[in-house]
PDB file of C-alpha atoms in Angstrom:
ATOM      1  CA  LEU A   1      20.896  26.243  69.264  1.00 92.00           C
ATOM      2  CA  GLY A   2      23.709  28.101  67.155  1.00 96.00           C
ATOM      3  CA  ASP A   3      24.441  28.614  63.947  1.00 97.00           C
ATOM      4  CA  GLU A   4      23.557  24.921  62.911  1.00 97.00           C
ATOM      5  CA  GLY A   5      19.911  25.440  64.549  1.00 96.00           C
ATOM      6  CA  ALA A   6      19.241  28.815  63.159  1.00 96.00           C
ATOM      7  CA  VAL A   7      20.419  27.652  59.373  1.00 96.00           C
ATOM      8  CA  ALA A   8      17.912  25.090  59.909  1.00 95.00           C
ATOM      9  CA  ILE A   9      15.088  27.409  60.883  1.00 94.00           C
ATOM     10  CA  ALA A  10      15.646  29.081  58.342  1.00 92.00           C
ATOM     11  CA  LYS A  11      15.433  26.678  55.171  1.00 88.00           C
ATOM     12  CA  ALA A  12      12.095  25.173  56.702  1.00 87.00           C
ATOM     13  CA  ILE A  13      10.602  28.658  56.751  1.00 86.00           C
ATOM     14  CA  ARG A  14      11.532  29.209  53.605  1.00 80.00           C
ATOM     15  CA  PHE A  15       8.387  28.609  52.244  1.00 71.00           C
ATOM     16  CA  ASN A  16       5.771  28.507  55.138  1.00 72.00           C
ATOM     17  CA  MET A  17       3.462  30.856  54.600  1.00 65.00           C
ATOM     18  CA  SER A  18       2.320  30.075  58.241  1.00 69.00           C
ATOM     19  CA  MET A  19       5.265  31.685  60.132  1.00 80.00           C
ATOM     20  CA  SER A  20       5.105  35.183  60.325  1.00 82.00           C
ATOM     21  CA  CYS A  21       7.333  35.383  63.148  1.00 91.00           C
ATOM     22  CA  VAL A  22      10.374  34.552  64.649  1.00 94.00           C
ATOM     23  CA  SER A  23      12.223  34.757  67.812  1.00 96.00           C
ATOM     24  CA  LEU A  24      14.921  33.489  68.292  1.00 97.00           C
ATOM     25  CA  CYS A  25      16.701  35.075  71.410  1.00 96.00           C
ATOM     26  CA  LYS A  26      19.744  34.118  73.619  1.00 97.00           C
ATOM     27  CA  ASN A  27      20.140  31.160  71.494  1.00 97.00           C
ATOM     28  CA  GLY A  28      23.922  31.516  70.267  1.00 97.00           C
ATOM     29  CA  VAL A  29      23.427  32.610  67.273  1.00 98.00           C
ATOM     30  CA  GLY A  30      25.832  33.490  64.523  1.00 98.00           C
ATOM     31  CA  ASP A  31      26.937  34.918  61.870  1.00 98.00           C
ATOM     32  CA  GLU A  32      25.872  32.349  59.380  1.00 98.00           C
ATOM     33  CA  GLY A  33      22.415  32.075  61.332  1.00 97.00           C
ATOM     34  CA  ALA A  34      21.364  35.101  60.212  1.00 97.00           C
ATOM     35  CA  LEU A  35      22.843  34.876  57.118  1.00 97.00           C
ATOM     36  CA  ALA A  36      20.549  32.250  56.280  1.00 95.00           C
ATOM     37  CA  PHE A  37      18.445  34.672  57.678  1.00 95.00           C
ATOM     38  CA  ALA A  38      18.632  37.294  54.883  1.00 94.00           C
ATOM     39  CA  ALA A  39      18.666  34.035  51.827  1.00 90.00           C
ATOM     40  CA  ILE A  40      15.316  34.252  53.058  1.00 88.00           C
ATOM     41  CA  PHE A  41      14.748  37.123  51.155  1.00 87.00           C
ATOM     42  CA  LYS A  42      16.667  36.575  48.004  1.00 84.00           C
ATOM     43  CA  ARG A  43      15.971  35.673  44.922  1.00 77.00           C
ATOM     44  CA  LEU A  44      16.767  32.164  44.589  1.00 74.00           C
ATOM     45  CA  VAL A  45      17.171  30.816  40.869  1.00 76.00           C
ATOM     46  CA  GLU A  46      14.166  28.016  40.917  1.00 77.00           C
ATOM     47  CA  THR A  47      14.507  24.529  41.224  1.00 78.00           C
ATOM     48  CA  ASP A  48      12.064  21.355  41.331  1.00 82.00           C
ATOM     49  CA  GLU A  49      12.372  21.097  44.973  1.00 76.00           C
ATOM     50  CA  LEU A  50      11.519  25.111  45.728  1.00 74.00           C
ATOM     51  CA  ALA A  51       9.069  25.198  43.144  1.00 80.00           C
ATOM     52  CA  GLU A  52       7.610  21.941  44.596  1.00 82.00           C
ATOM     53  CA  ALA A  53       7.550  23.941  48.134  1.00 76.00           C
ATOM     54  CA  ARG A  54       5.800  27.084  47.072  1.00 76.00           C
ATOM     55  CA  THR A  55       3.195  25.542  44.877  1.00 84.00           C
ATOM     56  CA  THR A  56       2.580  22.829  48.467  1.00 83.00           C
ATOM     57  CA  ALA A  57       2.650  26.174  50.468  1.00 78.00           C
ATOM     58  CA  THR A  58       0.060  27.928  47.482  1.00 82.00           C
ATOM     59  CA  ALA A  59      -2.032  25.012  48.345  1.00 88.00           C
ATOM     60  CA  ALA A  60      -2.074  25.101  51.574  1.00 84.00           C
ATOM     61  CA  VAL A  61      -2.774  29.036  51.214  1.00 83.00           C
ATOM     62  CA  ASP A  62      -5.599  28.657  49.307  1.00 90.00           C
ATOM     63  CA  VAL A  63      -7.244  26.230  51.512  1.00 92.00           C
ATOM     64  CA  ARG A  64      -6.286  28.653  54.922  1.00 88.00           C
ATOM     65  CA  ASN A  65      -8.325  31.373  52.599  1.00 90.00           C
ATOM     66  CA  LYS A  66     -11.411  30.079  52.040  1.00 95.00           C
ATOM     67  CA  TRP A  67     -11.626  28.972  55.780  1.00 94.00           C
ATOM     68  CA  VAL A  68     -10.889  32.327  56.839  1.00 92.00           C
ATOM     69  CA  GLY A  69     -13.805  33.538  53.907  1.00 93.00           C
ATOM     70  CA  GLU A  70     -16.294  31.100  55.776  1.00 95.00           C
ATOM     71  CA  PHE A  71     -15.099  31.691  59.303  1.00 94.00           C
ATOM     72  CA  ASN A  72     -15.783  35.469  58.179  1.00 93.00           C
ATOM     73  CA  LYS A  73     -18.771  35.459  56.241  1.00 94.00           C
ATOM     74  CA  LYS A  74     -19.959  33.646  59.755  1.00 93.00           C
ATOM     75  CA  MET A  75     -18.878  36.607  62.217  1.00 92.00           C
ATOM     76  CA  LYS A  76     -20.861  38.915  60.084  1.00 92.00           C
ATOM     77  CA  LYS A  77     -23.862  36.634  59.955  1.00 93.00           C
ATOM     78  CA  LEU A  78     -24.053  36.931  63.677  1.00 93.00           C
ATOM     79  CA  LYS A  79     -22.795  40.572  63.947  1.00 91.00           C
ATOM     80  CA  LEU A  80     -19.906  39.806  65.332  1.00 90.00           C
ATOM     81  CA  THR A  81     -16.271  42.506  64.615  1.00 87.00           C
ATOM     82  CA  THR A  82     -14.210  39.074  64.746  1.00 85.00           C
ATOM     83  CA  GLU A  83     -12.286  38.810  61.219  1.00 87.00           C
ATOM     84  CA  LEU A  84      -9.097  36.843  59.836  1.00 87.00           C
ATOM     85  CA  ASP A  85      -6.867  38.473  57.058  1.00 81.00           C
ATOM     86  CA  PRO A  86      -6.285  36.223  54.575  1.00 82.00           C
ATOM     87  CA  VAL A  87      -2.438  35.270  53.217  1.00 75.00           C
ATOM     88  CA  THR A  88      -0.714  36.361  50.406  1.00 71.00           C
ATOM     89  CA  PRO A  89       0.179  33.686  48.837  1.00 75.00           C
ATOM     90  CA  PRO A  90       4.124  32.680  47.846  1.00 73.00           C
ATOM     91  CA  PRO A  91       4.381  35.716  44.610  1.00 73.00           C
ATOM     92  CA  ALA A  92       4.617  33.673  41.443  1.00 77.00           C
ATOM     93  CA  ALA A  93       8.303  32.918  40.219  1.00 79.00           C
ATOM     94  CA  THR A  94       9.911  35.375  37.934  1.00 80.00           C
ATOM     95  CA  ASP A  95      11.966  35.521  34.826  1.00 83.00           C
ATOM     96  CA  GLY A  96      16.120  35.490  36.198  1.00 80.00           C
ATOM     97  CA  PRO A  97      19.136  36.301  34.011  1.00 83.00           C
ATOM     98  CA  ASP A  98      19.497  32.225  34.779  1.00 80.00           C
ATOM     99  CA  GLY A  99      16.097  31.506  34.423  1.00 80.00           C
ATOM    100  CA  PRO A 100      13.323  31.824  37.042  1.00 80.00           C
ATOM    101  CA  GLU A 101      13.796  33.529  40.211  1.00 80.00           C
ATOM    102  CA  SER A 102      11.332  33.869  43.373  1.00 74.00           C
ATOM    103  CA  VAL A 103      11.990  34.724  46.824  1.00 72.00           C
ATOM    104  CA  GLY A 104      10.374  32.842  50.149  1.00 67.00           C
ATOM    105  CA  ASN A 105       8.757  33.647  53.032  1.00 72.00           C
ATOM    106  CA  SER A 106       6.484  36.216  51.646  1.00 72.00           C
ATOM    107  CA  VAL A 107       4.513  36.982  54.830  1.00 77.00           C
ATOM    108  CA  LEU A 108       7.092  36.824  57.424  1.00 85.00           C
ATOM    109  CA  GLU A 109       6.798  40.540  59.706  1.00 89.00           C
ATOM    110  CA  LEU A 110       9.081  40.131  62.281  1.00 94.00           C
ATOM    111  CA  VAL A 111      12.999  38.793  63.281  1.00 96.00           C
ATOM    112  CA  ASN A 112      13.833  38.719  66.394  1.00 97.00           C
ATOM    113  CA  LEU A 113      18.169  37.764  66.830  1.00 98.00           C
ATOM    114  CA  SER A 114      18.149  39.613  70.031  1.00 97.00           C
ATOM    115  CA  ALA A 115      20.801  38.149  72.333  1.00 97.00           C
ATOM    116  CA  ASN A 116      23.086  36.246  69.827  1.00 97.00           C
ATOM    117  CA  SER A 117      26.837  36.776  69.013  1.00 97.00           C
ATOM    118  CA  ILE A 118      25.978  38.349  65.350  1.00 98.00           C
ATOM    119  CA  GLY A 119      28.541  40.526  64.123  1.00 97.00           C
ATOM    120  CA  PRO A 120      27.819  43.915  62.280  1.00 97.00           C
ATOM    121  CA  ALA A 121      28.839  42.041  58.265  1.00 97.00           C
ATOM    122  CA  ALA A 122      26.197  39.400  59.197  1.00 98.00           C
ATOM    123  CA  GLY A 123      23.647  42.283  60.075  1.00 97.00           C
ATOM    124  CA  LEU A 124      24.394  44.655  57.428  1.00 97.00           C
ATOM    125  CA  GLU A 125      23.827  41.927  54.905  1.00 97.00           C
ATOM    126  CA  LEU A 126      20.754  40.569  57.037  1.00 97.00           C
ATOM    127  CA  ALA A 127      19.419  44.400  56.589  1.00 96.00           C
ATOM    128  CA  LYS A 128      19.632  44.947  52.911  1.00 95.00           C
ATOM    129  CA  ALA A 129      18.338  41.465  52.640  1.00 93.00           C
ATOM    130  CA  ILE A 130      15.016  42.782  53.909  1.00 94.00           C
ATOM    131  CA  GLY A 131      15.299  46.481  52.672  1.00 93.00           C
ATOM    132  CA  ALA A 132      15.542  45.139  48.827  1.00 90.00           C
ATOM    133  CA  ALA A 133      13.035  42.880  49.548  1.00 87.00           C
ATOM    134  CA  ARG A 134      10.384  45.073  50.622  1.00 87.00           C
ATOM    135  CA  ALA A 135      11.444  47.939  48.098  1.00 86.00           C
ATOM    136  CA  ALA A 136      10.418  44.962  45.768  1.00 80.00           C
ATOM    137  CA  SER A 137       7.097  44.413  47.810  1.00 77.00           C
ATOM    138  CA  GLU A 138       8.425  40.642  47.705  1.00 75.00           C
ATOM    139  CA  THR A 139       7.800  40.947  52.152  1.00 79.00           C
ATOM    140  CA  SER A 140       5.459  41.660  54.876  1.00 80.00           C
ATOM    141  CA  MET A 141       8.530  42.172  56.780  1.00 86.00           C
ATOM    142  CA  HIS A 142       8.260  45.457  58.999  1.00 89.00           C
ATOM    143  CA  GLY A 143      10.624  43.986  62.714  1.00 94.00           C
ATOM    144  CA  LEU A 144      13.552  43.104  63.375  1.00 96.00           C
ATOM    145  CA  ALA A 145      15.485  42.841  66.644  1.00 97.00           C
ATOM    146  CA  LEU A 146      18.982  42.712  66.476  1.00 97.00           C
ATOM    147  CA  GLN A 147      19.657  44.131  70.084  1.00 96.00           C
ATOM    148  CA  MET A 148      22.700  42.836  72.347  1.00 97.00           C
ATOM    149  CA  ASN A 149      24.911  40.940  69.667  1.00 97.00           C
ATOM    150  CA  ASP A 150      28.429  42.630  68.085  1.00 97.00           C
ATOM    151  CA  ILE A 151      27.185  45.662  66.582  1.00 96.00           C
ATOM    152  CA  THR A 152      28.461  47.891  68.788  1.00 93.00           C
ATOM    153  CA  GLU A 153      30.227  50.492  67.094  1.00 95.00           C
ATOM    154  CA  ASP A 154      28.410  53.693  65.931  1.00 95.00           C
ATOM    155  CA  ALA A 155      29.546  53.066  62.208  1.00 96.00           C
ATOM    156  CA  ASP A 156      27.458  49.180  62.007  1.00 96.00           C
ATOM    157  CA  VAL A 157      24.502  50.864  63.739  1.00 95.00           C
ATOM    158  CA  ASP A 158      24.095  53.750  61.541  1.00 96.00           C
ATOM    159  CA  ALA A 159      24.753  51.305  58.243  1.00 96.00           C
ATOM    160  CA  ILE A 160      22.254  48.958  59.946  1.00 96.00           C
ATOM    161  CA  ASP A 161      20.155  51.232  60.310  1.00 95.00           C
ATOM    162  CA  GLU A 162      20.103  53.553  57.218  1.00 94.00           C
ATOM    163  CA  GLU A 163      19.131  50.092  55.163  1.00 93.00           C
ATOM    164  CA  LEU A 164      16.267  50.035  56.454  1.00 93.00           C
ATOM    165  CA  SER A 165      14.769  52.975  57.474  1.00 89.00           C
ATOM    166  CA  GLN A 166      13.581  54.525  54.538  1.00 87.00           C
ATOM    167  CA  HIS A 167      10.351  52.145  55.047  1.00 85.00           C
ATOM    168  CA  GLN A 168       7.938  53.418  56.339  1.00 85.00           C
ATOM    169  CA  GLY A 169       6.284  51.639  58.891  1.00 84.00           C
ATOM    170  CA  PHE A 170       9.207  49.479  59.648  1.00 90.00           C
ATOM    171  CA  VAL A 171      10.681  48.902  63.569  1.00 92.00           C
ATOM    172  CA  LEU A 172      14.461  47.796  63.482  1.00 93.00           C
ATOM    173  CA  GLU A 173      15.694  47.306  67.704  1.00 94.00           C
ATOM    174  CA  LEU A 174      19.903  47.353  67.269  1.00 91.00           C
TER     175      LEU A 174
END
């Protein structure tokens, strides 16, 4: 898969509200791929393309959530405890210094990039992007796996851990 494939996947899931978990373990992902995943969590100046993607994603979430509501009603009527959770639509654009800004996939919960060739700088950049999005309540992310990458120095591991350990319930595997 490599960086080229990881970049393509990261771009594809930016506004894919059905994608909650991504595992690219042992796929030759390097720094470029990790940075593409970091971009998912960063705010961008809204373009027509991004606005259209968010509108499409919001419509799909609305359809899914309507179905979830109907499913849950049927389960209650049948006195079954199975219940599905609704999906949160992508956050609306907000005013930024250069115009409207938005963040991408708000439902992504877990990214596994273990056993690749991601270095410490890209790993730290990814951790910072996730940490900032969590601090602003713009993501559901609660797990990042970066084991068996090129992040081996204690200082690098500590820096990444420091970015994410302040977020309650976050699981970091290095």
